[in-house]
Amino acid sequence: MDIQIITGDITSLDVDAIVNAANPTLLGGGGVDGAIHRAAGPRLLQACRAIPEVSPGVRCPTREARITLGFDLPAQYVIHTVGPVWNGGGSREPDLLARCYRQSMTLAMEYDLASIAFPAISCGVYGYPPEQASRVAVRSLLDTPNGGPERVLICCFSDAMADIWRNALNDEA
Ligand code: ADP
């Protein structure tokens, strides 16, 4: 598996799937979620609405993932996953975040996808310190069983964020 850290807008990437840092409703929000819905067009919201609720208002519990088409995006699929809200680190945040990456990779493997791009899940409004999130993410990706996407991009929204992720990749790899 080849992990690459890049800076850019994840909605522009021509990969088999981009990952959305969604919220449990899967009905859109701010940050990367809003950008993905805008770029994918209204059919994405329709597809998300069609995903069954597992409890009132919850289509995807924290740490799980769901897949839809990408509609107007260059990416064929969107994998929606819900990261943990940072709550000081004592509320199983690392385990929950690691599972987001793992579950997204598992779905990508089930769909036989060769390339996938992740945003810095939970590192925005959800407040996860990026130095810690990046290490958890890289570890989780490196521990993923073979057979999933060969090409894994981490698409950071700023060079400063990308530097943090590069440090994590250098330390964990
Ligand atoms: P969360 O709620 O999981 O914290 P956010 O969307 O608030 O999700 O932020 C996650 C990360 O995505 C942040 O680092 C943010 O800067 C970044 N981000 C926002 N828009 C984009 C985009 N278009 N492409 C890539 N990353 C983005």
PDB file of C-alpha atoms in Angstrom, residues 22-27 48-66 81-82 126:
ATOM      1  CA  ALA A  22     -19.779  13.094   7.904  1.00  0.00           C
ATOM      2  CA  ASN A  23     -22.084  13.375  10.902  1.00  0.00           C
ATOM      3  CA  PRO A  24     -24.441  10.591  12.005  1.00  0.00           C
ATOM      4  CA  THR A  25     -27.451  11.969  10.112  1.00  0.00           C
ATOM      5  CA  LEU A  26     -25.546  11.748   6.788  1.00  0.00           C
ATOM      6  CA  LEU A  27     -27.631  14.719   5.675  1.00  0.00           C
ATOM      7  CA  CYS A  48     -27.903   9.550   1.774  1.00  0.00           C
ATOM      8  CA  ARG A  49     -31.563   9.932   2.728  1.00  0.00           C
ATOM      9  CA  ALA A  50     -32.188   6.479   1.272  1.00  0.00           C
ATOM     10  CA  ILE A  51     -29.710   4.893   3.709  1.00  0.00           C
ATOM     11  CA  PRO A  52     -31.777   3.356   6.526  1.00  0.00           C
ATOM     12  CA  GLU A  53     -31.669   4.856  10.000  1.00  0.00           C
ATOM     13  CA  VAL A  54     -30.299   2.527  12.672  1.00  0.00           C
ATOM     14  CA  SER A  55     -31.814   4.687  15.415  1.00  0.00           C
ATOM     15  CA  PRO A  56     -33.815   7.926  15.173  1.00  0.00           C
ATOM     16  CA  GLY A  57     -31.827  10.367  13.024  1.00  0.00           C
ATOM     17  CA  VAL A  58     -28.753   8.102  12.880  1.00  0.00           C
ATOM     18  CA  ARG A  59     -27.814   6.581   9.513  1.00  0.00           C
ATOM     19  CA  CYS A  60     -24.176   6.022  10.441  1.00  0.00           C
ATOM     20  CA  PRO A  61     -23.032   5.690  14.044  1.00  0.00           C
ATOM     21  CA  THR A  62     -19.630   7.089  15.041  1.00  0.00           C
ATOM     22  CA  ARG A  63     -16.813   4.774  13.784  1.00  0.00           C
ATOM     23  CA  GLU A  64     -18.919   3.139  11.027  1.00  0.00           C
ATOM     24  CA  ALA A  65     -18.983   3.844   7.276  1.00  0.00           C
ATOM     25  CA  ARG A  66     -21.524   3.842   4.446  1.00  0.00           C
ATOM     26  CA  THR A  81     -17.690   7.831   7.929  1.00  0.00           C
ATOM     27  CA  VAL A  82     -18.340   9.513  11.258  1.00  0.00           C
ATOM     28  CA  TYR A 126     -14.834  17.796  15.875  1.00  0.00           C
TER      29      TYR A 126
END
